[in-house]
PDB file of C-alpha atoms in Angstrom:
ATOM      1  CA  UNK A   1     -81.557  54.580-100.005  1.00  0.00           C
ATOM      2  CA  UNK A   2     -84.477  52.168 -98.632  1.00  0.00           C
ATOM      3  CA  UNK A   3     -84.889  48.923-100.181  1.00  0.00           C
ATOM      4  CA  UNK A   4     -87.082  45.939 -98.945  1.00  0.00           C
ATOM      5  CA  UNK A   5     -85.993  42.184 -99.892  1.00  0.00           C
ATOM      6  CA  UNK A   6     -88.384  39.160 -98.995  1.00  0.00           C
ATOM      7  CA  UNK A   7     -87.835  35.249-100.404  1.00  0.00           C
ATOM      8  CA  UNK A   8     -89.391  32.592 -99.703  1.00  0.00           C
ATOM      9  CA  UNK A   9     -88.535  29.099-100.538  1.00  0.00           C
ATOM     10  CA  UNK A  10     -89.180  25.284 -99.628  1.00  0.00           C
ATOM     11  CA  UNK A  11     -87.123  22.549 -99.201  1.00  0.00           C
ATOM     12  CA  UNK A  12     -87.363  18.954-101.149  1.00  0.00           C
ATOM     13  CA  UNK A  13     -85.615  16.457 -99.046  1.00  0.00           C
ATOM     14  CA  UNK A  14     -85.429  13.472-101.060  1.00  0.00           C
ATOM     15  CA  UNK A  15     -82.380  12.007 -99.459  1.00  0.00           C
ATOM     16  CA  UNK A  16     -81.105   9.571-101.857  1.00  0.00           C
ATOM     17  CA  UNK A  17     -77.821   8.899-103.629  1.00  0.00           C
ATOM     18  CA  UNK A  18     -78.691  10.912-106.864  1.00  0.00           C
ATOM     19  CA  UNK A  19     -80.395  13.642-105.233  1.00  0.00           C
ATOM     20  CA  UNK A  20     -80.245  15.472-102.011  1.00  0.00           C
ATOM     21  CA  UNK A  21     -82.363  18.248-101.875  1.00  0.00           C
ATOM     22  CA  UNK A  22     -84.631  20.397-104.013  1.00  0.00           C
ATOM     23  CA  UNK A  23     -85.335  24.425-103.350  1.00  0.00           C
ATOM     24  CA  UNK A  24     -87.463  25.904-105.278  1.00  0.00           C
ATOM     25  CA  UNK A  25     -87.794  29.553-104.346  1.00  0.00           C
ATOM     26  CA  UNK A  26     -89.076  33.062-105.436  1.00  0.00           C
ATOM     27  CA  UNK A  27     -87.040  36.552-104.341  1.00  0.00           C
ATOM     28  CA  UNK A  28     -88.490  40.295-104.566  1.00  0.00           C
ATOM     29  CA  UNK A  29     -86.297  43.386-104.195  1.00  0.00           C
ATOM     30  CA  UNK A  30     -87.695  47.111-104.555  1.00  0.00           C
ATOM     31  CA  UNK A  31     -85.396  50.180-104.001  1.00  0.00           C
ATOM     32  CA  UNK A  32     -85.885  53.966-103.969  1.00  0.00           C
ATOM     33  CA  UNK A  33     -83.508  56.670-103.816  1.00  0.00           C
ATOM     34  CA  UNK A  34     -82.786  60.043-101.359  1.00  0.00           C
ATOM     35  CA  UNK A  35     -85.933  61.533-103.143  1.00  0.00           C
ATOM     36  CA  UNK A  36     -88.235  58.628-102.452  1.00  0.00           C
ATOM     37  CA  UNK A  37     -87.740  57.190-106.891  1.00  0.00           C
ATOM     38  CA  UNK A  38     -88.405  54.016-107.249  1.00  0.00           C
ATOM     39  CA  UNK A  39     -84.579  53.335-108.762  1.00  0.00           C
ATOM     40  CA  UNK A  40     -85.080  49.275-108.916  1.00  0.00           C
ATOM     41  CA  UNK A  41     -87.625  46.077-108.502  1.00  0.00           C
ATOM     42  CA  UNK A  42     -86.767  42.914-109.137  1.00  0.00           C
ATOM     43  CA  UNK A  43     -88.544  39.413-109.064  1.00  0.00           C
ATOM     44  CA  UNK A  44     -87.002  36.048-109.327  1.00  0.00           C
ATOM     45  CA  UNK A  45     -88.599  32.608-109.994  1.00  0.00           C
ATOM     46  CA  UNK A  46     -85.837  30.265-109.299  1.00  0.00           C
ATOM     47  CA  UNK A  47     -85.091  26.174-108.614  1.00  0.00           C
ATOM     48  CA  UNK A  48     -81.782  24.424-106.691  1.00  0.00           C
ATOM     49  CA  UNK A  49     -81.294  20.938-107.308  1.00  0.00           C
ATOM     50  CA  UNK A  50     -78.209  19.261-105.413  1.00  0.00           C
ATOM     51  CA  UNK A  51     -76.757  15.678-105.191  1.00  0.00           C
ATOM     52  CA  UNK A  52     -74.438  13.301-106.050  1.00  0.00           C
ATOM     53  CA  UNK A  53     -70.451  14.539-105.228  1.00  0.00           C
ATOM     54  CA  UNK A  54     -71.279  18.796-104.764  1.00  0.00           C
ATOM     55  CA  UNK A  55     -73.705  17.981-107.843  1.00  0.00           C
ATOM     56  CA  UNK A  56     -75.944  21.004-108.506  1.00  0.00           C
ATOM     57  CA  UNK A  57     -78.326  22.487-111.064  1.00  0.00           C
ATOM     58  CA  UNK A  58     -79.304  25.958-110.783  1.00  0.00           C
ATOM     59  CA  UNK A  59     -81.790  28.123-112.874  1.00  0.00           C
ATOM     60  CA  UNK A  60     -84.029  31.351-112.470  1.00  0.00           C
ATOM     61  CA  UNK A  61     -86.194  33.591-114.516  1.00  0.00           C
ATOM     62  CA  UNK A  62     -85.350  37.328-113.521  1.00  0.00           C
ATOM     63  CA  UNK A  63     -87.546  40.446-114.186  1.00  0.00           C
ATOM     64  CA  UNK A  64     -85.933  43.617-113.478  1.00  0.00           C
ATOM     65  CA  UNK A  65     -87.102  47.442-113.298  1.00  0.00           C
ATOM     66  CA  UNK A  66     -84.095  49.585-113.397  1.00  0.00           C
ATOM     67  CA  UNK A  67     -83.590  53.259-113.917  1.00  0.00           C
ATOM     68  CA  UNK A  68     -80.531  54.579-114.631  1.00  0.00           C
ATOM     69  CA  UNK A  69     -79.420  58.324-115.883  1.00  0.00           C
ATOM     70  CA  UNK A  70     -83.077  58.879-115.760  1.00  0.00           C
ATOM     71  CA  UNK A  71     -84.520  56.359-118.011  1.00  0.00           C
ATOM     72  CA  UNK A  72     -86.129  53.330-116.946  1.00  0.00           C
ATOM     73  CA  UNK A  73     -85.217  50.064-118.239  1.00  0.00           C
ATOM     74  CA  UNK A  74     -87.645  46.327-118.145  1.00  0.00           C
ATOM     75  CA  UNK A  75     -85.493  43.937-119.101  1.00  0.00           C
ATOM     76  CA  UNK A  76     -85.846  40.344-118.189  1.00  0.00           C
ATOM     77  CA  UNK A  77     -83.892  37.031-118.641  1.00  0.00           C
ATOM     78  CA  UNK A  78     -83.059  32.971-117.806  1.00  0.00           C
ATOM     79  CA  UNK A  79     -79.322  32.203-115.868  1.00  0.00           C
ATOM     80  CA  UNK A  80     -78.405  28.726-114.953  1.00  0.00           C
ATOM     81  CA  UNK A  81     -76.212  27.016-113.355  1.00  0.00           C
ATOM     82  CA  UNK A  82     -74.296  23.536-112.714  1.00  0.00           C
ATOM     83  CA  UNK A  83     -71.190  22.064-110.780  1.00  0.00           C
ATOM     84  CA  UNK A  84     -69.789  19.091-109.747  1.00  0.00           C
ATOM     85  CA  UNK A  85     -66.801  17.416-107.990  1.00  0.00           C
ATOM     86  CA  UNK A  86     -66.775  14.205-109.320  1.00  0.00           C
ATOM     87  CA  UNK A  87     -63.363  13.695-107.490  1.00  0.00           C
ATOM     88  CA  UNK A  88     -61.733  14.635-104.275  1.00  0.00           C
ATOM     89  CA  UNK A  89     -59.135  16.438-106.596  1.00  0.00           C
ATOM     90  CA  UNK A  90     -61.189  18.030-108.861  1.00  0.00           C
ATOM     91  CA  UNK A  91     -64.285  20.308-109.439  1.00  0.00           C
ATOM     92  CA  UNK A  92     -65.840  22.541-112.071  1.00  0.00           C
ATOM     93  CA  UNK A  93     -68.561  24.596-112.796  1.00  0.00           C
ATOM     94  CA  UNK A  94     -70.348  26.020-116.264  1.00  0.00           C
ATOM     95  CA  UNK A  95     -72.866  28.889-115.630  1.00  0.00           C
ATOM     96  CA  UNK A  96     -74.807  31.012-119.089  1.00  0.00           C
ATOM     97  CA  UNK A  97     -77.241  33.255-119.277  1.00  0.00           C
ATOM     98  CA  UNK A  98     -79.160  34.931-121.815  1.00  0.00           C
ATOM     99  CA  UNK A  99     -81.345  38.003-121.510  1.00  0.00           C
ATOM    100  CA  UNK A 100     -82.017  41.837-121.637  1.00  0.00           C
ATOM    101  CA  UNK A 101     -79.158  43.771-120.696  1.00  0.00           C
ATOM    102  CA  UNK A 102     -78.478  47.531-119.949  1.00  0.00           C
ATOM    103  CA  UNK A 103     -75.436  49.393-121.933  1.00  0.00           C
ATOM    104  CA  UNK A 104     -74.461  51.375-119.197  1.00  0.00           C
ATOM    105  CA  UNK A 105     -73.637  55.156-121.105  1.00  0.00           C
ATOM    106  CA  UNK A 106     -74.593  58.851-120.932  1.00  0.00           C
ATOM    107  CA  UNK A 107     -76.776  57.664-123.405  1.00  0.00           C
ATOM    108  CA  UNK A 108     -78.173  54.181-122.141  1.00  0.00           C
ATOM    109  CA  UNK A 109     -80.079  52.314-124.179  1.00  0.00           C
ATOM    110  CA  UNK A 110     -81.628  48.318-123.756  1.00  0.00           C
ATOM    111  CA  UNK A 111     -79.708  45.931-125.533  1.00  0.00           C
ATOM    112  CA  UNK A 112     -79.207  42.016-125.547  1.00  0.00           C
ATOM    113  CA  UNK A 113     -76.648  39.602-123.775  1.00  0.00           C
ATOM    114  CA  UNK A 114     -75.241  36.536-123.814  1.00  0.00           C
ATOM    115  CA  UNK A 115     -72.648  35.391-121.169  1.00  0.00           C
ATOM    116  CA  UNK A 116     -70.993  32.093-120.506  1.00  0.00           C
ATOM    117  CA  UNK A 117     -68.268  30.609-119.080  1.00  0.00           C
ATOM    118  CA  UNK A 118     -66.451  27.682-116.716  1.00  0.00           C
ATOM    119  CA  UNK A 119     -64.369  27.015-113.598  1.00  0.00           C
ATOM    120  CA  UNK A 120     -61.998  24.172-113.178  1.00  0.00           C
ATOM    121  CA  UNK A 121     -60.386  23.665-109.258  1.00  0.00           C
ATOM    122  CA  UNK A 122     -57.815  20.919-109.514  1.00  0.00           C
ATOM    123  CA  UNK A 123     -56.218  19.912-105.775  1.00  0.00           C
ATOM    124  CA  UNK A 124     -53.282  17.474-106.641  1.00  0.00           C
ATOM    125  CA  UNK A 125     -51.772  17.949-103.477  1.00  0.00           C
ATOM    126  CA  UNK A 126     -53.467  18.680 -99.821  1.00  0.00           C
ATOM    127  CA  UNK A 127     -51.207  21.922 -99.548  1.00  0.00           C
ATOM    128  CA  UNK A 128     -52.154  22.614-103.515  1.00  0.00           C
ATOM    129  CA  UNK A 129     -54.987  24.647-105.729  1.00  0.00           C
ATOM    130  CA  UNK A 130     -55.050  25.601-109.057  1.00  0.00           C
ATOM    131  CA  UNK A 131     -58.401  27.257-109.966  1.00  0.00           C
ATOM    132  CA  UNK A 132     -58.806  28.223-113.736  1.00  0.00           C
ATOM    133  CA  UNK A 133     -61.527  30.399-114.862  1.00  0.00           C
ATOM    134  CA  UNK A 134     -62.980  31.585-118.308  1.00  0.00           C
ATOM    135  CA  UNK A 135     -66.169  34.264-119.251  1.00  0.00           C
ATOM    136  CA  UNK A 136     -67.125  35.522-122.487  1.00  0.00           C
ATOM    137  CA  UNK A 137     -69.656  38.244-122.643  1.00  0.00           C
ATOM    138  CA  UNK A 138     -71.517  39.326-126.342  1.00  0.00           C
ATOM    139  CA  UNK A 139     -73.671  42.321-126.387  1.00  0.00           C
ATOM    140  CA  UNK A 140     -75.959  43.039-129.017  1.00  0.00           C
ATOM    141  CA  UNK A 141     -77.626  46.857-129.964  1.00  0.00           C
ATOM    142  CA  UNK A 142     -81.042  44.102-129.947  1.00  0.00           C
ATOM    143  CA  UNK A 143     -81.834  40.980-130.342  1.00  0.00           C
ATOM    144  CA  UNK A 144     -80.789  39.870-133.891  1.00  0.00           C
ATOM    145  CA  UNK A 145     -79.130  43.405-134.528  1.00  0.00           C
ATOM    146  CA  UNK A 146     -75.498  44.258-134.632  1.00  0.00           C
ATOM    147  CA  UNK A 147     -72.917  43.556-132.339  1.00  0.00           C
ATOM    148  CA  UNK A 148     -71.269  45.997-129.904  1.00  0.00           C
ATOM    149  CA  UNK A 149     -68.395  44.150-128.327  1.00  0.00           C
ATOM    150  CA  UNK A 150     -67.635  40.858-126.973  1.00  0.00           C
ATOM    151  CA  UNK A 151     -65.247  40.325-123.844  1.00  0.00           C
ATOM    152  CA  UNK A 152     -62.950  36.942-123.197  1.00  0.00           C
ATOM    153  CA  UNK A 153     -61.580  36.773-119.805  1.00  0.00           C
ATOM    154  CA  UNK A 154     -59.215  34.311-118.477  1.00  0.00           C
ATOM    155  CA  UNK A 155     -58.174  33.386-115.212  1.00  0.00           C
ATOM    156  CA  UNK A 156     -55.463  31.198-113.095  1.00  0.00           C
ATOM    157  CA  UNK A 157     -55.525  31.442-109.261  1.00  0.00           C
ATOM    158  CA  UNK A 158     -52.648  29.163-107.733  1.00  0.00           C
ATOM    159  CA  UNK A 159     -52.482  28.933-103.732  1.00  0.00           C
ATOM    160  CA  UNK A 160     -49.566  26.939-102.075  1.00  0.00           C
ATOM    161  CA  UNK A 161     -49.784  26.276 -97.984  1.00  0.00           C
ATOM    162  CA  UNK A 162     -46.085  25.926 -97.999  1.00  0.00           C
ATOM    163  CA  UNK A 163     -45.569  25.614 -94.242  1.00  0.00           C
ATOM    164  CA  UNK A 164     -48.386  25.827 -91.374  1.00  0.00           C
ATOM    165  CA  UNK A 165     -47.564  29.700 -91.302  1.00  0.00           C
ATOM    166  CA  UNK A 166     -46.027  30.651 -95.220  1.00  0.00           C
ATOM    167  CA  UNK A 167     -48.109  30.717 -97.792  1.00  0.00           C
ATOM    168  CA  UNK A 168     -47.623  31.481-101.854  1.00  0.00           C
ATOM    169  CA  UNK A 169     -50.669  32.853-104.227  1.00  0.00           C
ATOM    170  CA  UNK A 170     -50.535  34.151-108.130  1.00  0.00           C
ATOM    171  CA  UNK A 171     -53.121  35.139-109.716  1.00  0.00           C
ATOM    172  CA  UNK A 172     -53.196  35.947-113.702  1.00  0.00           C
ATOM    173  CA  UNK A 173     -55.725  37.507-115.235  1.00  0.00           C
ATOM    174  CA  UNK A 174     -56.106  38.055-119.574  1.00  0.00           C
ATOM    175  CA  UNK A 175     -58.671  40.312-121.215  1.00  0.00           C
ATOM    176  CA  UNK A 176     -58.736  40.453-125.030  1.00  0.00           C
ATOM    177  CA  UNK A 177     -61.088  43.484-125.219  1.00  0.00           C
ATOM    178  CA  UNK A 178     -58.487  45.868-124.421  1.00  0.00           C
ATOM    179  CA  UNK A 179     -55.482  43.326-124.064  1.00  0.00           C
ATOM    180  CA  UNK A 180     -54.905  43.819-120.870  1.00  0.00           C
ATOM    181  CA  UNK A 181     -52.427  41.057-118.605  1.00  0.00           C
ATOM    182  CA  UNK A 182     -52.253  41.531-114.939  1.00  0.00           C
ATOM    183  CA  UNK A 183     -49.988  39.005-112.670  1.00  0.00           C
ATOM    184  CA  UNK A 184     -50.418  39.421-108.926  1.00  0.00           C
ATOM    185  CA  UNK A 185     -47.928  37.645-106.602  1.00  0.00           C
ATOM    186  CA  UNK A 186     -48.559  37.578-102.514  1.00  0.00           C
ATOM    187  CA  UNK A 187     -46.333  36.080-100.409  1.00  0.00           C
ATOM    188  CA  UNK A 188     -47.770  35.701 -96.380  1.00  0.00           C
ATOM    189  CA  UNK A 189     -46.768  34.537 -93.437  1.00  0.00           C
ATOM    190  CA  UNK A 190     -49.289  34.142 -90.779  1.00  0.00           C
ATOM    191  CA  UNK A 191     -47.896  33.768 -87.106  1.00  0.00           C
ATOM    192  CA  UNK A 192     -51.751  33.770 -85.612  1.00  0.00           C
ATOM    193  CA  UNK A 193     -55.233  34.635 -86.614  1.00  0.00           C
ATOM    194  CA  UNK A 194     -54.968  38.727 -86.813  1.00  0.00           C
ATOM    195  CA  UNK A 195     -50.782  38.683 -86.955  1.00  0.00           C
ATOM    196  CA  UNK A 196     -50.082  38.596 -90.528  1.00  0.00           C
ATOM    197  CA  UNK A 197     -46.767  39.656 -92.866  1.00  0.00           C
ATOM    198  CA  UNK A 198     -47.543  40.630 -96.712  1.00  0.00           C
ATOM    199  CA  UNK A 199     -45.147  40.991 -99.191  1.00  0.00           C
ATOM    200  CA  UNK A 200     -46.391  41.449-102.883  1.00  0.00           C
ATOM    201  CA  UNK A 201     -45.933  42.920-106.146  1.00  0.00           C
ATOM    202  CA  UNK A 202     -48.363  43.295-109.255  1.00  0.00           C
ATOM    203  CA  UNK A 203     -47.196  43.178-112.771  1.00  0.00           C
ATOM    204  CA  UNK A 204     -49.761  44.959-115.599  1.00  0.00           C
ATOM    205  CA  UNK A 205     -48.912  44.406-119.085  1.00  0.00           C
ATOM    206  CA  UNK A 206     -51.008  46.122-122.518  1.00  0.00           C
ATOM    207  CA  UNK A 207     -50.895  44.093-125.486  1.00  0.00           C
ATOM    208  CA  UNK A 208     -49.977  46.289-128.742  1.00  0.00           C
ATOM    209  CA  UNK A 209     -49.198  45.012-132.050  1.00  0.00           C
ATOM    210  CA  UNK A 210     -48.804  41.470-130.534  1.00  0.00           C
ATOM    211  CA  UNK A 211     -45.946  42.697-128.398  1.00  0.00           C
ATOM    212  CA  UNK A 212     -46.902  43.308-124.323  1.00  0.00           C
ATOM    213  CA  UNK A 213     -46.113  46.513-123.140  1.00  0.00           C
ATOM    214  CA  UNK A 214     -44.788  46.711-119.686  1.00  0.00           C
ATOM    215  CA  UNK A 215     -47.269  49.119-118.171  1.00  0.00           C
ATOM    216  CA  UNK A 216     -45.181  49.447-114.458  1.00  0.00           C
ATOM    217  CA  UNK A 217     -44.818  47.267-111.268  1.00  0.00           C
ATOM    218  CA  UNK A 218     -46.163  48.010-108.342  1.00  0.00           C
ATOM    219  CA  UNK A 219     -44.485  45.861-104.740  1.00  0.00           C
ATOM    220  CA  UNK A 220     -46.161  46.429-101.317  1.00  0.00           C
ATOM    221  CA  UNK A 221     -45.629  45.494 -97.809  1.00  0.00           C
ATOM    222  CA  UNK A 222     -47.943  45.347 -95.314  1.00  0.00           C
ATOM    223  CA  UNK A 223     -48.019  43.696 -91.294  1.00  0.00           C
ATOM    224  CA  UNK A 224     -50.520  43.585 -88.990  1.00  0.00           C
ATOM    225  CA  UNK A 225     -50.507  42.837 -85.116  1.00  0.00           C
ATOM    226  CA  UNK A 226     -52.974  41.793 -83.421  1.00  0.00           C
ATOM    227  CA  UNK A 227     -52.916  43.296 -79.911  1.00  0.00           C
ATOM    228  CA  UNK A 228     -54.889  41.632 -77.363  1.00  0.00           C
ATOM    229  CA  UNK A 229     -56.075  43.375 -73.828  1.00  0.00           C
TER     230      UNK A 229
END
C-alpha cells in the first residue's frame, strides 16, 4: 500500500499550576491500495490540554473516507478524552465517543456508535498495580433506529515486582456479548535485560445458562538467552 500522513500542531505554554500546556493540532492520512484505490482519507481537528497532577483533556472531530468490500463509507464523529492522578497511588481515565460507524459484514452498511468507558490504576505498594478497566460499545442500524448489539467489557490487570528478578501478572478479562471469561497468569523471572524465564497458563471459560463452561487450559514455557559476542 502507499499512504501519506502529515500533522501539524502548536504548542501553548502557559506554565502555571492549573495548566501546563495547550496543543491544538490538525492530522491528514490518505491511503491507496496494490491497484493505486484510494482505500482511506482521514482528517482530524483536534485540542490537548494538560496540567495539574497528569491532568488532561482531550477532544477531536474526525472525518473519515473508508472503503471496504467495495463500498465506500463517509462517516464522521467527536472522541474525547480526560485523566488524572490526583494521587501518587492512584489514576484514572474516562474516554466516549459518539459518531458514524462501519458494521464490518459481507454486506456492510453505515450505522451509528456510541462507546464509553474508564480506567482506574491504583499503586498501594511501590512493588504493586492493579489496573481496572471497563468499555461498553452500542451500535445502532442509524441514528434513532434499532439496535444491533451492545458489548460490556471488563478488565483487571494485577502486576507484582516480587523480587528485583521474579515477577507475578493476572490478567482477567469478561465479555457479556458472548459470555466469554479469560484468566491469564505469567509468572517471570528476569536474570538480565534479554535473559528471561516464562512460565504461564491461560484459563477460558463460556458462560451458558448462568453456569461457566470450562472451555480448556492452555500452560506454556518459554526462556530466552541473550548471547552476547
Amino acid at each position: 500500500i502507499r499512504q501519506a500522513r502529515a500533522r501539524v500542531g502548536y504548542n501553548i505554554l502557559p506554565m502555571n499550576d492549573v495548566i501546563v500546556d495547550i496543543r491544538p493540532s490538525i492530522e491528514y492520512r490518505r491511503a491507496y491500495d496494490f491497484e493505486g484505490t484510494l482505500t482511506d482519507e482521514e482528517v482530524q481537528i483536534g485540542g490537548f490540554i494538560s496540567g495539574w497532577r497528569n491532568s488532561f483533556i482531550f477532544a477531536n472531530y474526525n472525518y473519515e473516507f473508508e472503503r471496504y468490500n467495495g463500498v465506500d463509507f463517509n462517516r464522521q464523529g467527536i472522541r474525547t478524552m480526560l485523566g488524572s492522578d490526583p494521587l501518587k497511588w492512584v489514576g484514572g481515565r474516562l474516554n466516549f465517543s459518539i459518531g458514524d460507524s462501519i458494521y464490518y459484514d459481507d454486506d456492510p452498511y453505515l450505522g451509528w456508535k456510541v462507546s464509553y468507558g474508564g480506567t482506574l490504576t491504583f499503586r498501594p505498594l511501590a512493588n504493586l498495580r492493579l489496573f481496572y478497566s471497563y468499555s461498553n460499545d452500542t451500535f445502532w442500524e442509524q441514528r434513532g433506529g434499532p439496535q444491533v448489539y451492545t458489548i460490556n467489557v471488563i478488565s483487571q490487570r494485577i502486576s507484582w515486582q516480587m523480587t528485583r528478578h521474579l515477577s507475578l501478572r493476572l490478567i482477567t478479562d469478561y465479555n457479556d456479548y458472548d459470555g466469554d471469561l479469560f484468566n491469564s497468569l505469567l509468572l517471570s523471572y528476569q536474570l538480565n535485560p534479554g535473559t528471561v524465564f516464562y512460565l504461564g497458563m491461560d484459563d477460558s471459560r463460556l458462560r451458558e445458562n448462568g453456569v461457566y463452561q470450562n472451555l480448556g487450559n492452555f500452560y506454556f514455557l518459554k526462556f530466552s538467552y541473550w548471547w552476547r559476542l
